[in-house]
Tab-separated table of C-alpha atoms and ligand atoms in Angstrom:
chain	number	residue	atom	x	y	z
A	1	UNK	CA	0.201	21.591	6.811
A	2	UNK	CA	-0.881	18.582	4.932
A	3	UNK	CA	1.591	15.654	3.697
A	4	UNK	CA	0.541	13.462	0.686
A	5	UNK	CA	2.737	10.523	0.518
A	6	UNK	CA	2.844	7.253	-1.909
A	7	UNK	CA	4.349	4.407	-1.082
A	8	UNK	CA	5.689	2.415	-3.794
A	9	UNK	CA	7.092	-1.333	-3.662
A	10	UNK	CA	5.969	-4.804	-4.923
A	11	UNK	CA	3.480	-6.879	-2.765
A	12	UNK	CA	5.108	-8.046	0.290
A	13	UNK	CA	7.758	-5.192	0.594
A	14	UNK	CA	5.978	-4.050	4.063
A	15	UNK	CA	4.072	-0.946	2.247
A	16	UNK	CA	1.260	-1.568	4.728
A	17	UNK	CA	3.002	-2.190	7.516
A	18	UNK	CA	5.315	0.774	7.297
A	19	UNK	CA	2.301	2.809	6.263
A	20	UNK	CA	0.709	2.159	9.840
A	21	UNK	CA	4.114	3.012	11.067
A	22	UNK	CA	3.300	6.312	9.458
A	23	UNK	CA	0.084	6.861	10.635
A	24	UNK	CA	1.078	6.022	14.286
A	25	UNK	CA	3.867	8.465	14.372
A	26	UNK	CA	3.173	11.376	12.007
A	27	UNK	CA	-0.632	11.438	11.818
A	28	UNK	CA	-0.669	11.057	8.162
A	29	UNK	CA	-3.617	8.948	7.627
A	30	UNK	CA	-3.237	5.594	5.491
A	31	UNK	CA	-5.234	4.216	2.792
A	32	UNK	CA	-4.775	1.317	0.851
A	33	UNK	CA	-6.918	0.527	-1.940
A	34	UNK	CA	-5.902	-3.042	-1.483
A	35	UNK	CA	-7.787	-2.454	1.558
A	36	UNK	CA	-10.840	-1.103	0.326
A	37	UNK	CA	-11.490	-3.779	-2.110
A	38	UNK	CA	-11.229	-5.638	0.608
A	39	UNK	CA	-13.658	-4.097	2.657
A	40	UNK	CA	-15.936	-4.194	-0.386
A	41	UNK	CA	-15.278	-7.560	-0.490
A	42	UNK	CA	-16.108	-8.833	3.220
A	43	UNK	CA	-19.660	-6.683	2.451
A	44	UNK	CA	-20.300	-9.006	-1.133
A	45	UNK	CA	-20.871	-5.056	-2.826
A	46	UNK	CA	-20.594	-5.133	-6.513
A	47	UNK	CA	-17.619	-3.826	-6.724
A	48	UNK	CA	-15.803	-5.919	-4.085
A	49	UNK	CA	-17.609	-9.124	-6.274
A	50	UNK	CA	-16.022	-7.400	-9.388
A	51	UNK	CA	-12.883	-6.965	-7.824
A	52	UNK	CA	-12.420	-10.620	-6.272
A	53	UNK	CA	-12.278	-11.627	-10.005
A	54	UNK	CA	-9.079	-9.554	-10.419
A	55	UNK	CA	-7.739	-9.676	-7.173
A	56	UNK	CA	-7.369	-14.460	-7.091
A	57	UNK	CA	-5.879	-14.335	-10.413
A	58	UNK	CA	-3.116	-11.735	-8.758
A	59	UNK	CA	-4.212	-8.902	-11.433
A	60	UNK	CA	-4.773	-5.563	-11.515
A	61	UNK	CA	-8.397	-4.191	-10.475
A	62	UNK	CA	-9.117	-1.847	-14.284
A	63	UNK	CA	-7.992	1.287	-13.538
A	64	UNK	CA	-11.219	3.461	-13.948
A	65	UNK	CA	-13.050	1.669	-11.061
A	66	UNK	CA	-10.343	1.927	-9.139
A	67	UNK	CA	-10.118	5.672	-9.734
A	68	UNK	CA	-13.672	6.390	-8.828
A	69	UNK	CA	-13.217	4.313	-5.475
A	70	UNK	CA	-10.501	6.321	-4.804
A	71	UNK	CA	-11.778	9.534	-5.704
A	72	UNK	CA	-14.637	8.496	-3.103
A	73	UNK	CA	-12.162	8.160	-0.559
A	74	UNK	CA	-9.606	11.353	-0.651
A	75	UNK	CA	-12.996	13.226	-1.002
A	76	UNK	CA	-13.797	12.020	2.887
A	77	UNK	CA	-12.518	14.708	5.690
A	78	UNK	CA	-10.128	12.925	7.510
A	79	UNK	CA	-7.398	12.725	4.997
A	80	UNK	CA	-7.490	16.637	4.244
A	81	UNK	CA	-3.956	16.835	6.736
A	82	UNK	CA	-2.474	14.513	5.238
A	83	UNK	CA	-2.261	10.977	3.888
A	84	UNK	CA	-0.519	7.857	2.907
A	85	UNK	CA	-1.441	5.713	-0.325
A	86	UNK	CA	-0.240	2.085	-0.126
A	87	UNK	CA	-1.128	0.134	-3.168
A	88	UNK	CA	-1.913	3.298	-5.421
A	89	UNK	CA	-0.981	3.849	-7.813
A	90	UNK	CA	-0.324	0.672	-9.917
A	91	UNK	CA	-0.261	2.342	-13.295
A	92	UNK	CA	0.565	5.110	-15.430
A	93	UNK	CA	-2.702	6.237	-15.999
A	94	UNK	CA	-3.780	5.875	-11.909
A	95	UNK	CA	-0.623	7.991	-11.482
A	96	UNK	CA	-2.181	10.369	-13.922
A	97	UNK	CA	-5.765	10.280	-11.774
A	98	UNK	CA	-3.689	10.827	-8.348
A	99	UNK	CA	-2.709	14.246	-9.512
A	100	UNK	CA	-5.895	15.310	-11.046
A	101	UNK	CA	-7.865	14.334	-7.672
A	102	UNK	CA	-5.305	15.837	-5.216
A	103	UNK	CA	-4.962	19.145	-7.385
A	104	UNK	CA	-9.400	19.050	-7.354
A	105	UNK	CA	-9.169	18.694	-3.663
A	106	UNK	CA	-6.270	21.482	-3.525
A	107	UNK	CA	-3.523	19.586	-2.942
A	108	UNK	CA	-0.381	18.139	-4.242
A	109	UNK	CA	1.849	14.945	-4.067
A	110	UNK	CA	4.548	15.599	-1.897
A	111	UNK	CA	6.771	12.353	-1.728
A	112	UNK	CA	7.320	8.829	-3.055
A	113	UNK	CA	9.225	6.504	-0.744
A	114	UNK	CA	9.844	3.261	-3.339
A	115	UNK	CA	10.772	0.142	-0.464
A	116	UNK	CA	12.639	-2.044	-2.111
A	117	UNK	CA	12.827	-5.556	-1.235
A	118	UNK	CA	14.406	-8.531	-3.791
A	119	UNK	CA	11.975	-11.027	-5.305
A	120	UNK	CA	13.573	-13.843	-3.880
A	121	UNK	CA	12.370	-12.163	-0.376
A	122	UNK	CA	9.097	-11.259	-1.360
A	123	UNK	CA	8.218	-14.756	-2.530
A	124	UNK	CA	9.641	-16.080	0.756
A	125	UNK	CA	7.811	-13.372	3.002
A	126	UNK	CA	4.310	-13.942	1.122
A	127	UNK	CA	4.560	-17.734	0.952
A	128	UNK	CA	4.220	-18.233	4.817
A	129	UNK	CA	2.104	-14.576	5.486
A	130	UNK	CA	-0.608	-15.005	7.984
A	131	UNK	CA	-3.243	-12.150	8.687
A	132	UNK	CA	-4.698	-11.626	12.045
A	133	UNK	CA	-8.868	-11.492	10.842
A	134	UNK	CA	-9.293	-8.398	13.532
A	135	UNK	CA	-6.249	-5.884	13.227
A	136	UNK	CA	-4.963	-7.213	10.041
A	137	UNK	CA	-1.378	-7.427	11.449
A	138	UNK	CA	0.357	-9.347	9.507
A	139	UNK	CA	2.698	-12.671	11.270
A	140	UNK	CA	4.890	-15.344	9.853
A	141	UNK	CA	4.330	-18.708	10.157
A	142	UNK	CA	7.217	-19.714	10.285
A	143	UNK	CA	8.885	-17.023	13.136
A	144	UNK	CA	5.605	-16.684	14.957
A	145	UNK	CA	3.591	-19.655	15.140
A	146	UNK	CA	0.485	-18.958	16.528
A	147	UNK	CA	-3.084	-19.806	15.281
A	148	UNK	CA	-4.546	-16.392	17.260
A	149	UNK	CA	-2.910	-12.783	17.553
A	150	UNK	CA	-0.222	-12.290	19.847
A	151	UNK	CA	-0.514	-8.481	19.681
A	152	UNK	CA	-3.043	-9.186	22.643
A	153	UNK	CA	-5.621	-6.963	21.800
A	154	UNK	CA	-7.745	-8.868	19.387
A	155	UNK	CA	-8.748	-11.202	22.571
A	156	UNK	CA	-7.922	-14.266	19.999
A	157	UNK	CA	-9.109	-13.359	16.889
A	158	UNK	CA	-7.958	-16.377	14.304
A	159	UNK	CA	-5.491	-15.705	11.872
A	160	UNK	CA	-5.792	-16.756	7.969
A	161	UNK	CA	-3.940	-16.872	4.901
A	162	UNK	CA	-5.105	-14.364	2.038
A	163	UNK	CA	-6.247	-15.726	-0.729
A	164	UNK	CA	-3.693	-14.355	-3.109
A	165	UNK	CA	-0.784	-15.206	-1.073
A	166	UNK	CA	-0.999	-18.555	-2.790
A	167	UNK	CA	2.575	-19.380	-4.719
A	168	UNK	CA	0.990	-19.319	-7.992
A	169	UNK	CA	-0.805	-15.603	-7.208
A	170	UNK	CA	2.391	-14.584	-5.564
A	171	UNK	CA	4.105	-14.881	-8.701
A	172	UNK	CA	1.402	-13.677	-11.011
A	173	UNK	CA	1.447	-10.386	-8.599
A	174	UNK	CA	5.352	-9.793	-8.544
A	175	UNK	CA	4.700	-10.169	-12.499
A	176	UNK	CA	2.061	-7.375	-12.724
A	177	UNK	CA	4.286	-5.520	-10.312
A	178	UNK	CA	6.997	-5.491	-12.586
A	179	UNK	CA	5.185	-4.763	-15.937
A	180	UNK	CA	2.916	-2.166	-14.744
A	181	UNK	CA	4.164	-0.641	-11.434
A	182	UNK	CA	7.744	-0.053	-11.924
A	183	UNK	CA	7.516	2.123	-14.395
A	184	UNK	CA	6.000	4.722	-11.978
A	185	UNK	CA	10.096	4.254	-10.379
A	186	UNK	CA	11.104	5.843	-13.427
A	187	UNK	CA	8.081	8.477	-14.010
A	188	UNK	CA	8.710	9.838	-10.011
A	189	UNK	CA	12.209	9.794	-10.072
A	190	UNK	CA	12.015	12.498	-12.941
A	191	UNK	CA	9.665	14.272	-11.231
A	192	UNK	CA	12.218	14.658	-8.519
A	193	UNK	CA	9.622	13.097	-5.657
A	194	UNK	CA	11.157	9.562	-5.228
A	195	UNK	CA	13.024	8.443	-2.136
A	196	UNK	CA	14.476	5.281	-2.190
A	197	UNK	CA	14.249	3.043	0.895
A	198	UNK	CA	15.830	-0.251	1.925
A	199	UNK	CA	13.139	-2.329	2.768
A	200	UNK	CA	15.025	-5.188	3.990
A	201	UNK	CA	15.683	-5.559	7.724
A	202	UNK	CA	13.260	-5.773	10.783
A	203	UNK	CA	9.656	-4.062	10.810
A	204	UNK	CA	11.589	-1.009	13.134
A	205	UNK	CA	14.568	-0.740	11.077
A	206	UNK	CA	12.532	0.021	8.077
A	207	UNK	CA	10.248	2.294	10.183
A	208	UNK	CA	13.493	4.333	11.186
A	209	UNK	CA	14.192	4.963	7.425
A	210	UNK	CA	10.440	5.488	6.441
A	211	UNK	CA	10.001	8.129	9.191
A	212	UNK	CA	13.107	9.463	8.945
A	213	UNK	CA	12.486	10.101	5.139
A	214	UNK	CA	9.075	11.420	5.579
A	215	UNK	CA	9.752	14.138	7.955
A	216	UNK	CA	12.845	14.939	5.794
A	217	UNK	CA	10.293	15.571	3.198
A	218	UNK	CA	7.942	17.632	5.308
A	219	UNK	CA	10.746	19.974	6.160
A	220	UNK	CA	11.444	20.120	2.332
A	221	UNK	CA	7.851	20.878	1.865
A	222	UNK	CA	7.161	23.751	4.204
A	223	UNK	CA	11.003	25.467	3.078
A	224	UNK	CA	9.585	25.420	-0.458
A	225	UNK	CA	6.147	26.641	0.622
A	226	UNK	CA	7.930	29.514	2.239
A	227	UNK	CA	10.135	30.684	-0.311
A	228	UNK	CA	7.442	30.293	-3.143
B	301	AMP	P1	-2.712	-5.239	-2.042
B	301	AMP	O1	-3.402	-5.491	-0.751
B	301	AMP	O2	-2.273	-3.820	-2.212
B	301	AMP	O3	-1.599	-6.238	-2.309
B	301	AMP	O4	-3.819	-5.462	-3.188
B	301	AMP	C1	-4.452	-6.724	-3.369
B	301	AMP	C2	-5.063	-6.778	-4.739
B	301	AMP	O5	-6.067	-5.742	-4.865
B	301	AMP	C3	-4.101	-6.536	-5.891
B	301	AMP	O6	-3.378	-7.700	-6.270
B	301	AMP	C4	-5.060	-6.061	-6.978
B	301	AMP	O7	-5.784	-7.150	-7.548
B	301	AMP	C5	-6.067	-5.210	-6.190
B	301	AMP	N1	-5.607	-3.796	-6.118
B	301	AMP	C6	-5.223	-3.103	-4.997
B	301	AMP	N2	-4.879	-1.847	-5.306
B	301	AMP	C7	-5.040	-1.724	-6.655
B	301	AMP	C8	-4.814	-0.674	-7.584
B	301	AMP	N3	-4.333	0.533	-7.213
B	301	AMP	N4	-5.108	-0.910	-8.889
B	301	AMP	C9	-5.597	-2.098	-9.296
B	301	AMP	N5	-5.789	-3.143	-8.477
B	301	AMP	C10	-5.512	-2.978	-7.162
């Protein structure tokens, strides 16, 4: 039976990172819009050119191309069992578009796990984040300081600061985060569909509670499929 999942949390909480997590262990599949501006991006389309605008000044990316890129993506096959959205959505109105979409495709949202980190952390974690340029783990430099991936499968593959990770963009994105995300806290909570998770502690500590709340969900799920 398919899962659909949203992670919520400011940048640097570990919403990627815990998304994988996801992937790895329960098959949901992960997308992350921050992601596919990326890609976008790295291929100089005009909406990854668009985007980059947005994306150094640590702003949102206006919701209806967003939408449509998204759209595009929960239309493709491989997320029909189940998926993870990291990074979406920001808003009100991209909440509203999440429903619409799944309900078109025939599904629902089953689960919101909000990781929450403090600023002060988030500001510390960004400052020193360094992104391998194969798998996209992400490192610290100050507990791991290596100029190519450990992980030992990207045969060296040089790692490289984002762009926004920059103090000043860090700041601006915690700001937008606040202003425009957190509302959605409020919005799930009274929808009954938010689980709150501790995101502070090591990458498997928070992957114990992520899991472990996920598959508390999916048994949720199929009881109320059952008796409905
Ligand atoms: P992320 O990798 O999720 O931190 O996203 C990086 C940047 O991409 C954000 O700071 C935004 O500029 C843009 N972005 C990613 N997802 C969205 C979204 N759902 N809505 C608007 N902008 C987004």
């Amino acid at each position: 039976m398919s899962l659909n999942i949203v992670l919520l949390g400011a940048p640097g909480s570990g919403k990627g990172t815990q998304a994988d997590r996801l992937q790895e262990r329960l098959g949901l599949i992960h997308v992350a819009t921050g992601d596919l501006f990326r890609d976008n991006l790295a291929r100089e389309t005009r909406l990854g050119l668009l985007a980059r605008e947005y994306m150094n000044r640590g702003e949102l990316v206006p919701d209806d191309v967003t939408v449509d890129m998204l759209r595009g993506r929960l239309e493709q096959s491989d997320v029909r069992d189940g998926l993870v959205l990291d990074g979406y959505p920001r808003t009100l109105a991209q909440a509203e578009a999440l429903d619409r979409i799944l309900k078109d495709l025939g599904g629902r949202l089953d689960g919101v796990l909000y990781i929450k980190v403090p600023d002060d952390e988030i500001v510390d974690r960004l400052s020193g984040r360094l992104i391998c340029s194969e798998c996209q783990a992400p490192f610290h430099r100050r507990r791991l300081p290596f100029v190519t991936c450990p992980l030992g499968r990207c045969q060296g593959e040089y790692l490289y600061e984002r762009e926004d990770d920059q103090p000043r963009t860090v700041r601006a994105r915690l700001k937008t985060f606040h202003a425009r995300t957190a509302p959605l806290i409020e919005l799930y909570r009274r929808r009954g569909l938010l689980v709150e998770v501790d995101g502070v502690g090591s990458v498997e500590e928070v992957a114990e509670r992520t899991v472990g709340a996920v598959e508390c969900l999916r048994v949720q799920t199929s009881d109320s499929s059952l008796s409905s």
